[in-house]
Amino acid sequence: MTPAVELHEATVIRQNQLGLHSVSVRVEPGEFVGIIGPNGAGKTTLLTAVNGMCSLTSGHIRVFGADPHGWRGHRVRAGIGYVAQLRRPDPRLPITVRESVMTGRVGRLGLLRRPGRDDWRKVDEALARVGMSGLAHRPLGQLSGGEYQRTAIARTLVQEPDLYLFDEPATAIDPQAQHDVLGLVQSLHRDTGATVLYVTHDLPALPPAARRLLLLKEGRLWRDGPRQRLLAPDEIQALYGFEAGVLPVENSFAQESAASTRCAVQ
């Protein structure tokens, strides 16, 4: 089976700084992989490289067998949904929530095709799914942090991607909004079966669905393995350089999600 994501000795040097150093990893279709590490470890650089938005110094990357950096990279990126850490837009930006979500269809439509009725239907369905239907016509710049991140997830939903990249989507938002975003991410993976790479430095914000973890340190892939083993206190202490206390292997969100799953199965 063709892997969803494959990096082979991928190295990125930007402005004379090492972003990634000889990283090799393979992610299978449908996996939910968490990527953790301290600031400057190369987490965002890894996602940016997979998304074809930064050049490799050496090595190669394939997304479902195709090169996101090649001359047809735009076609590869059309199948990749990306949600970044919260960055508030200018409140004067003249675009509504609904219009913003429609920009996610550009990769499917192309630059010269206008959105049709079916495209707008997909936008409205995505807004309903993330609980933003009531704010569809609000200016994008007037949203709260949690509302903005839910809109960003809706924008990726209408792309209908095979791969989702989440770069700290639950950072800098209030606890309830964080809980809502994590729930959306998990339900999206469960319902679509898409591959997910989820970056965070905040361990409590690591979704329970991330059963496999990649631990990055100083641009290198330091560990690759199952969640239960890599969230052990000695591993976290070695990764972050501090004494680890209670870790979120079985945090309240995980317990709630597990309970919800049991109810759904029953």
Backbone as JSON, one array per atom type, in Angstrom:
{
  "sequence": "MTPAVELHEATVIRQNQLGLHSVSVRVEPGEFVGIIGPNGAGKTTLLTAVNGMCSLTSGHIRVFGADPHGWRGHRVRAGIGYVAQLRRPDPRLPITVRESVMTGRVGRLGLLRRPGRDDWRKVDEALARVGMSGLAHRPLGQLSGGEYQRTAIARTLVQEPDLYLFDEPATAIDPQAQHDVLGLVQSLHRDTGATVLYVTHDLPALPPAARRLLLLKEGRLWRDGPRQRLLAPDEIQALYGFEAGVLPVENSFAQESAASTRCAVQ",
  "N": [[0.84, -1.2, 0.0], [0.52, 2.22, -0.82], [2.16, 4.65, 1.1], [0.63, 7.23, 3.15], [2.11, 9.46, 3.89], [5.52, 9.97, 3.37], [8.76, 10.43, 4.4], [12.12, 10.72, 3.52], [15.18, 10.89, 4.78], [14.88, 13.68, 5.05], [15.92, 16.98, 4.97], [15.98, 20.31, 6.1], [17.18, 23.5, 5.75], [16.99, 26.75, 6.69], [17.58, 30.13, 6.26], [20.17, 29.83, 7.25], [19.69, 28.25, 9.45], [19.07, 25.15, 11.03], [16.27, 23.36, 10.3], [15.04, 20.84, 9.92], [16.62, 17.69, 10.3], [17.74, 15.19, 8.43], [15.36, 13.52, 8.52], [13.46, 10.63, 8.59], [10.52, 8.96, 7.99], [7.49, 7.06, 7.95], [4.08, 7.18, 7.27], [1.04, 5.58, 7.46], [-1.98, 5.28, 5.43], [-4.88, 6.65, 6.94], [-3.9, 6.74, 9.53], [-3.58, 8.37, 12.73], [-1.42, 10.58, 13.84], [0.44, 11.94, 16.4], [2.55, 14.75, 16.91], [5.08, 15.83, 18.86], [7.11, 17.99, 20.92], [9.66, 20.25, 22.15], [9.67, 23.91, 21.82], [11.0, 25.06, 18.73], [11.78, 22.59, 17.85], [11.26, 21.64, 15.34], [8.74, 20.96, 14.52], [6.64, 22.47, 13.24], [8.04, 23.06, 10.91], [8.27, 20.53, 9.8], [5.56, 19.95, 9.1], [5.16, 22.05, 7.28], [6.93, 21.35, 5.28], [5.86, 18.88, 4.43], [3.55, 19.86, 3.37], [4.49, 21.02, 1.13], [5.45, 23.62, 1.13], [7.91, 24.6, 1.8], [11.28, 24.44, 0.77], [13.28, 21.51, 0.38], [16.52, 20.87, 1.6], [17.94, 18.56, 1.27], [17.17, 15.06, 0.6], [13.84, 13.56, 0.34], [10.24, 13.95, 0.02], [7.11, 12.33, -0.02], [3.68, 12.42, -0.72], [1.05, 10.42, -0.59], [2.41, 9.08, -2.6], [3.14, 11.1, -4.36], [5.08, 14.02, -5.23], [5.07, 16.79, -3.23], [6.54, 19.05, -3.72], [7.02, 19.2, -6.36], [6.47, 20.05, -9.89], [3.79, 19.73, -10.17], [2.84, 20.25, -7.72], [0.74, 21.77, -6.71], [-1.52, 20.28, -7.17], [-1.18, 18.16, -5.45], [-1.3, 19.52, -3.01], [-3.93, 20.31, -3.04], [-5.23, 18.19, -1.97], [-4.62, 18.25, 0.67], [-5.47, 19.25, 3.84], [-5.04, 22.05, 5.92], [-4.66, 23.33, 9.13], [-3.78, 26.01, 11.03], [-2.03, 27.34, 13.94], [-3.8, 29.65, 16.03], [-4.23, 32.75, 14.53], [-5.25, 35.85, 14.57], [-7.3, 37.52, 12.19], [-7.33, 40.75, 10.56], [-9.81, 42.8, 11.92], [-11.18, 44.42, 10.19], [-11.25, 43.15, 7.81], [-12.87, 42.49, 4.8], [-14.68, 40.05, 4.62], [-16.91, 37.37, 5.02], [-17.72, 34.73, 7.38], [-18.85, 32.54, 6.0], [-18.04, 33.02, 3.36], [-15.31, 32.85, 3.72], [-14.97, 30.14, 4.32], [-15.63, 29.05, 1.87], [-13.33, 29.5, 0.39], [-11.84, 27.25, 0.76], [-12.62, 25.55, -1.23], [-11.28, 26.16, -3.52], [-9.08, 24.68, -4.43], [-10.33, 22.43, -5.47], [-12.04, 23.51, -7.36], [-10.46, 25.04, -9.07], [-8.88, 27.98, -10.49], [-10.44, 29.39, -12.31], [-13.06, 28.57, -12.32], [-16.32, 29.21, -11.17], [-17.9, 28.95, -7.95], [-20.57, 26.66, -7.53], [-24.04, 25.7, -6.89], [-23.84, 23.26, -5.53], [-21.33, 23.47, -4.35], [-21.72, 25.55, -2.5], [-23.57, 24.28, -0.92], [-21.97, 22.31, 0.28], [-20.33, 23.97, 1.78], [-22.2, 25.05, 3.61], [-22.96, 22.71, 4.92], [-20.55, 22.01, 6.14], [-20.21, 24.17, 7.89], [-22.39, 23.74, 9.56], [-21.62, 21.36, 10.71], [-19.43, 22.06, 12.3], [-20.64, 23.71, 14.07], [-21.14, 26.4, 13.39], [-23.12, 27.59, 11.9], [-24.93, 29.58, 12.69], [-23.36, 31.82, 12.68], [-22.63, 32.36, 10.14], [-22.72, 34.61, 8.45], [-21.31, 36.52, 9.72], [-18.67, 38.95, 9.98], [-15.39, 37.76, 9.38], [-13.24, 38.67, 10.93], [-14.38, 39.32, 13.35], [-14.71, 37.22, 15.03], [-14.42, 35.07, 17.93], [-11.52, 33.43, 19.39], [-11.91, 30.61, 19.53], [-14.13, 30.33, 17.84], [-13.01, 31.16, 15.44], [-11.13, 29.13, 14.96], [-12.81, 26.94, 14.64], [-14.04, 27.71, 12.29], [-11.84, 27.59, 10.59], [-11.42, 24.84, 10.57], [-13.76, 24.03, 9.29], [-13.23, 25.12, 6.79], [-11.19, 23.45, 5.89], [-12.63, 21.09, 5.77], [-14.34, 21.39, 3.53], [-12.55, 21.12, 1.51], [-12.29, 18.45, 1.24], [-10.11, 16.67, 1.89], [-7.5, 14.12, 1.81], [-5.56, 14.06, 3.63], [-4.92, 15.57, 6.7], [-3.4, 18.32, 8.25], [-2.61, 19.52, 11.32], [-1.6, 22.24, 13.09], [-0.95, 22.97, 16.1], [-3.75, 23.65, 16.75], [-5.36, 24.1, 18.96], [-4.19, 25.91, 20.61], [-3.84, 28.91, 22.52], [-6.53, 29.49, 22.93], [-9.64, 29.54, 24.81], [-10.38, 27.2, 27.56], [-12.87, 25.74, 27.14], [-13.32, 26.17, 24.39], [-11.02, 24.95, 23.43], [-11.49, 22.3, 24.15], [-13.72, 21.82, 22.49], [-12.56, 22.08, 19.93], [-10.68, 19.98, 19.93], [-12.45, 17.85, 20.11], [-13.76, 18.09, 17.63], [-11.65, 17.58, 15.86], [-11.09, 14.92, 16.43], [-13.55, 13.64, 15.8], [-13.7, 14.2, 13.11], [-11.57, 12.7, 12.08], [-12.45, 10.14, 12.77], [-14.86, 9.94, 11.31], [-14.2, 10.41, 8.61], [-11.97, 8.88, 8.03], [-9.58, 9.85, 7.19], [-6.03, 10.6, 6.96], [-4.16, 11.92, 9.66], [-1.94, 14.36, 10.82], [-0.86, 15.72, 13.74], [0.25, 18.44, 15.43], [1.6, 19.52, 18.52], [2.79, 21.31, 21.4], [1.76, 21.29, 23.79], [0.96, 19.08, 26.09], [-1.55, 18.26, 27.36], [-3.26, 18.97, 25.31], [-3.16, 17.03, 23.44], [-4.79, 14.93, 21.32], [-6.64, 11.99, 22.27], [-6.93, 10.17, 20.19], [-4.54, 10.08, 18.9], [-2.63, 7.65, 18.63], [-0.1, 6.93, 17.93], [3.08, 8.41, 18.28], [5.35, 10.96, 17.23], [8.35, 12.13, 18.34], [10.06, 15.07, 18.35], [13.22, 16.67, 18.41], [15.44, 19.28, 18.41], [15.34, 19.45, 15.61], [15.53, 16.84, 14.8], [14.22, 13.51, 14.38], [13.47, 12.11, 17.21], [12.19, 10.1, 18.74], [9.92, 7.47, 17.86], [6.93, 5.98, 18.19], [4.49, 4.05, 20.15], [1.85, 5.77, 21.86], [1.41, 5.29, 24.68], [3.89, 4.39, 25.61], [5.68, 6.45, 24.92], [4.79, 8.65, 26.3], [5.63, 8.27, 28.82], [6.94, 9.28, 31.99], [9.82, 9.43, 32.14], [10.59, 9.58, 29.46], [9.4, 11.99, 28.63], [10.67, 13.79, 30.33], [13.28, 13.6, 29.38], [12.91, 14.55, 26.81], [11.87, 17.2, 27.06], [13.39, 18.25, 29.07], [12.69, 18.68, 31.74], [11.33, 17.86, 35.0], [8.88, 15.47, 34.83], [5.47, 15.47, 35.66], [2.19, 14.63, 36.32], [0.96, 13.13, 33.47], [-0.84, 13.47, 30.34], [-1.9, 10.91, 29.58], [-4.17, 9.56, 30.28], [-6.15, 11.65, 30.39], [-8.84, 13.96, 31.34], [-10.22, 14.58, 29.02], [-9.62, 12.42, 27.4], [-10.82, 10.36, 28.86], [-13.49, 11.12, 28.7], [-13.9, 10.99, 25.92], [-13.48, 8.27, 25.51], [-15.63, 7.23, 26.92], [-17.75, 8.24, 25.41], [-17.29, 6.88, 23.03], [-17.75, 4.23, 23.85], [-20.48, 4.4, 24.42], [-21.44, 4.96, 21.86], [-20.79, 2.61, 20.52], [-22.33, 0.76, 21.91]],
  "CA": [[0.0, 0.0, 0.0], [1.27, 3.47, -0.87], [1.99, 5.39, 2.36], [0.04, 8.56, 3.05], [3.23, 10.4, 3.97], [6.81, 9.31, 3.5], [9.94, 11.3, 4.38], [13.37, 9.97, 3.46], [16.33, 11.73, 5.08], [14.5, 15.06, 4.72], [16.66, 18.03, 5.68], [15.59, 21.68, 5.75], [17.99, 24.57, 6.33], [16.4, 28.03, 6.3], [18.29, 31.28, 6.83], [21.33, 29.27, 7.95], [19.28, 27.53, 10.65], [18.61, 23.8, 10.76], [14.88, 23.12, 10.66], [14.93, 19.38, 10.02], [17.9, 17.04, 9.99], [17.73, 13.79, 8.01], [14.19, 12.87, 9.11], [12.85, 9.57, 7.8], [9.34, 8.42, 8.67], [6.43, 6.59, 7.05], [2.75, 7.22, 7.88], [0.1, 4.82, 6.64], [-3.3, 5.91, 5.27], [-5.82, 6.49, 8.05], [-3.27, 6.9, 10.85], [-3.61, 9.64, 13.46], [-0.09, 10.64, 14.42], [0.75, 13.15, 17.14], [3.94, 15.19, 16.81], [5.33, 16.68, 20.01], [8.49, 18.39, 21.15], [9.79, 21.64, 22.63], [9.74, 24.97, 20.81], [12.2, 25.0, 17.92], [12.15, 21.21, 17.58], [11.06, 21.34, 13.92], [7.4, 20.43, 14.31], [5.97, 23.25, 12.18], [8.82, 22.89, 9.69], [7.89, 19.24, 9.22], [4.26, 20.1, 8.44], [5.33, 22.94, 6.14], [7.59, 20.58, 4.23], [4.88, 17.92, 3.91], [2.59, 20.65, 2.6], [5.16, 21.52, -0.08], [5.59, 25.07, 1.21], [9.3, 25.0, 2.01], [12.16, 23.6, -0.04], [14.18, 20.6, 1.07], [17.95, 20.98, 1.29], [18.26, 17.23, 0.76], [16.14, 14.08, 0.89], [12.6, 13.75, -0.4], [8.96, 13.73, 0.68], [6.03, 11.9, -0.9], [2.34, 12.4, -0.14], [0.33, 9.44, -1.41], [3.26, 8.73, -3.72], [3.45, 12.25, -5.22], [6.0, 15.01, -4.66], [4.4, 18.09, -3.03], [7.43, 20.12, -4.13], [7.21, 19.11, -7.8], [5.78, 21.04, -10.72], [2.35, 19.54, -9.96], [2.63, 20.3, -6.28], [-0.56, 22.37, -6.37], [-2.52, 19.2, -7.18], [-0.99, 17.43, -4.2], [-1.77, 20.37, -1.9], [-5.4, 20.36, -3.06], [-5.72, 17.08, -1.16], [-4.09, 18.41, 2.03], [-6.12, 20.28, 4.64], [-4.09, 22.58, 6.9], [-5.19, 24.26, 10.13], [-2.64, 26.56, 11.75], [-2.26, 27.96, 15.24], [-4.64, 30.84, 15.94], [-3.69, 34.07, 14.18], [-6.46, 36.62, 14.32], [-7.25, 38.41, 11.03], [-7.72, 42.15, 10.76], [-11.26, 42.86, 12.07], [-11.77, 45.18, 9.07], [-11.2, 42.33, 6.6], [-14.24, 42.43, 4.26], [-15.06, 38.7, 4.22], [-17.73, 36.72, 6.04], [-17.35, 33.36, 7.74], [-19.26, 31.64, 4.91], [-17.15, 33.28, 2.22], [-13.99, 32.34, 4.07], [-14.99, 28.68, 4.19], [-15.66, 28.73, 0.44], [-11.97, 29.5, -0.17], [-11.35, 25.89, 0.82], [-13.02, 24.82, -2.44], [-10.5, 26.63, -4.66], [-8.27, 23.59, -4.97], [-11.2, 21.53, -6.23], [-12.67, 24.23, -8.47], [-9.53, 25.71, -9.96], [-8.95, 29.43, -10.38], [-11.34, 30.01, -13.28], [-14.43, 28.09, -12.16], [-17.07, 29.82, -10.08], [-18.61, 27.96, -7.14], [-21.97, 26.44, -7.87], [-24.96, 25.4, -5.79], [-23.32, 22.13, -4.77], [-20.21, 23.96, -3.54], [-22.27, 26.28, -1.37], [-24.19, 23.29, -0.04], [-20.89, 21.71, 1.07], [-19.92, 24.99, 2.76], [-23.21, 25.12, 4.68], [-22.87, 21.46, 5.69], [-19.35, 22.09, 6.97], [-20.5, 25.13, 8.96], [-23.29, 23.07, 10.51], [-20.87, 20.32, 11.42], [-18.56, 22.66, 13.33], [-21.45, 24.55, 14.94], [-20.97, 27.81, 13.04], [-24.18, 28.03, 10.99], [-25.52, 30.83, 13.17], [-22.42, 32.94, 12.49], [-22.16, 32.26, 8.75], [-22.63, 35.91, 7.78], [-20.54, 37.45, 10.54], [-17.31, 39.21, 9.47], [-14.41, 36.8, 9.91], [-12.39, 39.31, 11.93], [-15.11, 39.58, 14.59], [-14.91, 35.96, 15.74], [-13.54, 34.73, 19.04], [-10.48, 32.49, 18.99], [-12.49, 29.29, 19.3], [-14.98, 30.39, 16.63], [-12.13, 31.25, 14.26], [-10.54, 27.82, 14.7], [-13.87, 26.08, 14.08], [-14.19, 28.13, 10.88], [-10.68, 27.05, 9.86], [-11.66, 23.4, 10.36], [-14.79, 23.95, 8.24], [-12.57, 25.43, 5.52], [-10.51, 22.23, 5.43], [-13.63, 20.07, 5.46], [-14.87, 21.52, 2.17], [-11.51, 20.66, 0.6], [-12.42, 16.99, 1.14], [-8.73, 16.18, 1.75], [-7.13, 12.79, 2.29], [-4.57, 14.28, 4.68], [-5.11, 16.78, 7.5], [-2.26, 18.79, 9.03], [-3.04, 20.43, 12.38], [-0.43, 22.85, 13.74], [-1.36, 23.57, 17.36], [-5.02, 24.36, 16.54], [-6.05, 24.38, 20.22], [-3.35, 26.81, 21.41], [-4.25, 30.31, 22.67], [-7.99, 29.64, 23.01], [-10.07, 29.21, 26.17], [-10.49, 25.75, 27.77], [-14.03, 25.15, 26.5], [-13.07, 26.17, 22.95], [-10.0, 23.93, 23.2], [-12.2, 21.02, 24.22], [-14.54, 21.7, 21.29], [-11.69, 21.87, 18.77], [-10.15, 18.62, 20.02], [-13.54, 16.94, 19.76], [-13.97, 18.17, 16.18], [-10.54, 16.91, 15.19], [-11.25, 13.47, 16.59], [-14.72, 13.16, 15.05], [-13.33, 14.31, 11.69], [-10.76, 11.52, 11.76], [-13.3, 8.95, 12.89], [-15.91, 9.88, 10.29], [-13.68, 10.44, 7.24], [-10.91, 7.91, 7.83], [-8.41, 10.52, 6.61], [-4.79, 10.59, 7.72], [-4.01, 13.14, 10.44], [-0.72, 14.7, 11.55], [-1.3, 16.73, 14.71], [1.38, 19.01, 16.15], [1.34, 20.32, 19.72], [3.79, 21.26, 22.45], [0.95, 21.28, 25.02], [0.58, 17.67, 26.19], [-2.99, 18.06, 27.57], [-4.0, 19.22, 24.07], [-2.88, 15.93, 22.52], [-6.01, 14.12, 21.25], [-6.47, 10.56, 22.56], [-6.88, 9.39, 18.95], [-3.14, 10.0, 18.46], [-2.07, 6.44, 19.26], [1.31, 6.89, 17.59], [3.7, 9.72, 18.46], [6.68, 11.3, 16.78], [8.97, 13.1, 19.24], [11.11, 15.82, 17.67], [14.12, 17.44, 19.27], [16.52, 19.94, 17.67], [15.23, 19.16, 14.19], [15.71, 15.42, 14.54], [13.21, 12.58, 14.87], [14.12, 11.56, 18.41], [11.5, 8.86, 19.06], [8.74, 7.15, 17.05], [6.39, 4.78, 18.81], [3.13, 4.14, 20.7], [1.57, 6.85, 22.82], [1.56, 4.91, 26.08], [5.31, 4.28, 25.96], [6.42, 7.7, 24.74], [4.36, 9.64, 27.29], [6.16, 7.9, 30.13], [7.63, 10.44, 32.57], [11.24, 9.53, 31.82], [10.72, 10.02, 28.07], [9.05, 13.41, 28.55], [11.72, 14.54, 31.0], [14.43, 13.64, 28.49], [12.55, 15.35, 25.64], [11.68, 18.61, 27.39], [14.41, 18.71, 30.0], [12.18, 19.02, 33.07], [10.74, 16.74, 35.72], [7.49, 15.28, 34.38], [4.52, 15.1, 36.69], [1.07, 13.86, 35.78], [0.91, 13.29, 32.03], [-2.2, 13.33, 29.86], [-2.17, 9.64, 28.92], [-5.58, 9.29, 30.54], [-6.7, 12.89, 30.92], [-10.3, 13.99, 31.38], [-10.75, 14.55, 27.66], [-9.49, 11.04, 26.93], [-11.83, 9.56, 29.52], [-14.8, 11.49, 28.15], [-13.97, 10.46, 24.56], [-13.63, 6.83, 25.59], [-17.0, 6.97, 27.34], [-18.61, 8.52, 24.26], [-17.11, 5.79, 22.08], [-18.44, 3.05, 24.36], [-21.91, 4.61, 24.22], [-21.75, 4.85, 20.43], [-20.72, 1.2, 20.15], [-23.49, 0.09, 22.46]],
  "C": [[0.88, 1.25, 0.0], [1.07, 4.24, 0.45], [1.33, 6.74, 2.13], [1.12, 9.62, 3.03], [4.52, 9.6, 4.13], [7.92, 10.36, 3.38], [11.17, 10.41, 4.38], [14.54, 10.94, 3.6], [16.07, 13.2, 4.7], [15.24, 16.05, 5.61], [16.22, 19.39, 5.17], [16.52, 22.64, 6.49], [17.43, 25.88, 5.79], [17.12, 29.14, 7.03], [19.43, 30.82, 7.75], [20.98, 28.58, 9.27], [18.72, 26.17, 10.25], [17.18, 23.63, 11.24], [14.58, 21.65, 10.85], [16.27, 18.79, 9.63], [17.68, 15.56, 9.7], [16.58, 13.01, 8.64], [13.62, 11.85, 8.13], [11.69, 8.98, 8.59], [8.3, 8.03, 7.62], [5.12, 6.57, 7.83], [1.77, 6.54, 6.94], [-1.24, 5.54, 6.51], [-4.21, 5.61, 6.46], [-5.21, 6.62, 9.42], [-3.53, 8.3, 11.41], [-2.32, 9.71, 14.25], [0.09, 11.98, 15.12], [2.23, 13.46, 17.03], [4.19, 16.19, 17.92], [6.82, 16.98, 20.14], [8.54, 19.83, 21.61], [9.78, 22.64, 21.49], [11.06, 24.88, 20.06], [12.63, 23.59, 17.55], [12.02, 20.83, 16.11], [9.67, 20.84, 13.58], [6.68, 21.14, 13.17], [6.71, 23.11, 10.86], [8.47, 21.58, 9.01], [6.56, 19.34, 8.47], [4.37, 20.97, 7.19], [5.98, 22.21, 4.97], [6.64, 19.56, 3.61], [3.87, 18.63, 3.01], [3.21, 21.27, 1.34], [5.44, 23.01, -0.06], [6.96, 25.53, 1.7], [10.18, 23.98, 1.3], [13.03, 22.72, 0.85], [15.61, 20.89, 0.64], [18.45, 19.66, 0.73], [17.16, 16.27, 1.19], [14.91, 14.29, 0.04], [11.39, 13.44, 0.47], [7.95, 13.3, -0.38], [4.73, 11.91, -0.1], [1.46, 11.57, -1.07], [1.09, 9.19, -2.73], [3.67, 9.89, -4.61], [4.32, 13.25, -4.47], [5.29, 16.35, -4.48], [5.25, 19.28, -3.44], [7.62, 20.15, -5.64], [6.39, 20.13, -8.57], [4.27, 20.87, -10.68], [2.0, 19.56, -8.47], [1.28, 20.88, -5.88], [-1.66, 21.31, -6.34], [-2.42, 18.37, -5.9], [-1.58, 18.23, -3.04], [-3.29, 20.5, -1.89], [-6.01, 19.25, -2.21], [-5.2, 17.11, 0.27], [-4.83, 19.55, 2.73], [-5.2, 20.73, 5.76], [-4.79, 23.56, 7.82], [-4.03, 24.7, 11.0], [-3.03, 27.0, 13.15], [-3.01, 29.27, 15.04], [-3.83, 32.09, 15.61], [-4.87, 34.92, 13.75], [-6.3, 37.52, 13.08], [-7.63, 39.83, 11.43], [-9.25, 42.22, 10.86], [-11.95, 43.64, 10.95], [-11.8, 44.37, 7.77], [-12.61, 42.1, 6.06], [-14.6, 41.04, 3.72], [-15.84, 38.07, 5.36], [-17.2, 35.31, 6.32], [-17.67, 32.41, 6.58], [-18.36, 31.8, 3.69], [-15.75, 32.72, 2.47], [-13.93, 30.83, 3.89], [-14.99, 28.27, 2.72], [-14.26, 28.73, -0.18], [-11.35, 28.12, -0.12], [-11.69, 25.06, -0.41], [-12.16, 25.17, -3.65], [-9.68, 25.51, -5.28], [-9.06, 22.61, -5.8], [-11.75, 22.22, -7.48], [-11.67, 24.68, -9.52], [-9.78, 27.22, -9.92], [-10.03, 30.06, -11.26], [-12.79, 29.57, -13.15], [-15.1, 28.75, -10.99], [-17.77, 28.75, -9.27], [-20.07, 27.87, -7.52], [-22.8, 26.1, -6.64], [-24.43, 24.27, -4.91], [-22.16, 22.55, -3.87], [-20.72, 24.71, -2.31], [-22.97, 25.34, -0.39], [-23.13, 22.63, 0.86], [-20.4, 22.69, 2.13], [-20.91, 25.02, 3.92], [-23.21, 23.85, 5.54], [-21.67, 21.48, 6.62], [-19.57, 23.04, 8.14], [-21.42, 24.51, 10.01], [-22.53, 22.06, 11.34], [-20.01, 20.89, 12.53], [-19.32, 23.62, 14.23], [-21.35, 26.03, 14.66], [-22.05, 28.33, 12.1], [-24.76, 29.38, 11.4], [-24.64, 32.04, 12.97], [-21.92, 33.0, 11.05], [-21.94, 33.61, 8.09], [-21.93, 36.97, 8.64], [-19.18, 37.71, 9.89], [-16.29, 38.31, 10.15], [-13.58, 37.4, 11.05], [-13.07, 39.59, 13.25], [-15.37, 38.32, 15.4], [-14.0, 35.87, 16.96], [-12.5, 33.72, 18.54], [-11.03, 31.12, 18.67], [-13.35, 29.25, 18.05], [-14.13, 30.43, 15.36], [-11.53, 29.88, 13.93], [-11.58, 26.84, 14.17], [-14.12, 26.43, 12.62], [-13.05, 27.57, 10.04], [-10.85, 25.56, 9.6], [-12.73, 23.2, 9.28], [-14.17, 24.2, 6.87], [-11.82, 24.21, 4.98], [-11.5, 21.14, 5.07], [-14.12, 20.16, 4.02], [-13.81, 21.2, 1.12], [-11.68, 19.18, 0.29], [-11.03, 16.34, 0.98], [-8.59, 14.73, 2.22], [-6.15, 12.88, 3.45], [-4.85, 15.6, 5.37], [-3.83, 17.06, 8.28], [-2.77, 19.81, 10.04], [-1.81, 20.93, 13.12], [-0.88, 23.63, 14.96], [-2.7, 24.31, 17.25], [-5.74, 24.73, 17.83], [-5.24, 25.29, 21.14], [-3.95, 28.22, 21.41], [-5.76, 30.51, 22.57], [-8.43, 29.15, 24.39], [-10.33, 27.72, 26.32], [-11.7, 25.1, 27.1], [-13.85, 25.08, 24.99], [-12.03, 25.12, 22.58], [-10.64, 22.55, 23.19], [-13.03, 20.79, 22.96], [-13.7, 21.39, 20.06], [-11.13, 20.45, 18.77], [-11.22, 17.59, 19.67], [-13.81, 16.92, 18.27], [-12.89, 17.41, 15.42], [-10.72, 15.39, 15.26], [-12.43, 12.93, 15.79], [-14.46, 13.21, 13.55], [-12.53, 13.09, 11.27], [-11.61, 10.26, 11.77], [-14.26, 8.82, 11.72], [-15.38, 9.81, 8.86], [-12.64, 9.37, 6.97], [-9.65, 8.51, 7.22], [-7.2, 10.37, 7.52], [-4.64, 11.94, 8.43], [-2.6, 13.22, 11.03], [-1.06, 15.89, 12.44], [-0.12, 17.17, 15.56], [0.9, 19.73, 17.4], [2.58, 20.26, 20.62], [3.12, 21.16, 23.81], [0.38, 19.87, 25.19], [-0.9, 17.45, 26.51], [-3.83, 18.29, 26.32], [-3.72, 18.15, 23.02], [-4.1, 15.01, 22.46], [-5.74, 12.65, 21.54], [-6.38, 9.7, 21.31], [-5.46, 9.24, 18.41], [-2.47, 8.83, 19.17], [-0.58, 6.29, 18.99], [1.87, 8.3, 17.72], [5.06, 9.78, 17.78], [7.21, 12.36, 17.74], [10.14, 13.75, 18.52], [11.93, 16.61, 18.68], [15.27, 17.96, 18.42], [16.54, 19.54, 16.2], [15.34, 17.7, 13.82], [14.51, 14.62, 15.04], [13.85, 11.79, 16.0], [13.52, 10.23, 18.83], [10.3, 8.7, 18.12], [8.16, 5.87, 17.63], [5.0, 5.01, 19.38], [3.01, 5.18, 21.79], [1.89, 6.46, 24.26], [3.03, 4.87, 26.5], [5.99, 5.64, 25.93], [5.94, 8.83, 25.65], [4.77, 9.26, 28.7], [6.98, 9.06, 30.68], [9.1, 10.56, 32.21], [11.48, 9.99, 30.39], [10.46, 11.52, 27.96], [10.12, 14.27, 29.22], [12.94, 14.68, 30.09], [14.16, 14.54, 27.28], [12.54, 16.84, 25.97], [12.71, 19.15, 28.37], [13.87, 19.18, 31.32], [11.56, 17.79, 33.68], [9.27, 16.63, 35.34], [6.64, 14.85, 35.56], [3.44, 14.21, 36.1], [0.94, 14.16, 34.29], [-0.46, 12.92, 31.5], [-2.47, 12.04, 29.11], [-3.64, 9.28, 29.09], [-6.2, 10.54, 31.14], [-8.22, 12.89, 30.83], [-10.9, 13.94, 30.0], [-10.71, 13.14, 27.11], [-10.58, 10.17, 27.54], [-13.22, 9.85, 28.96], [-14.97, 10.92, 26.75], [-14.18, 8.96, 24.58], [-15.06, 6.47, 25.99], [-17.97, 7.17, 26.19], [-18.53, 7.41, 23.23], [-17.84, 4.56, 22.52], [-19.95, 3.19, 24.15], [-22.3, 4.43, 22.78], [-21.75, 3.4, 19.99], [-21.93, 0.44, 20.66], [-24.78, 0.5, 21.74]]
}
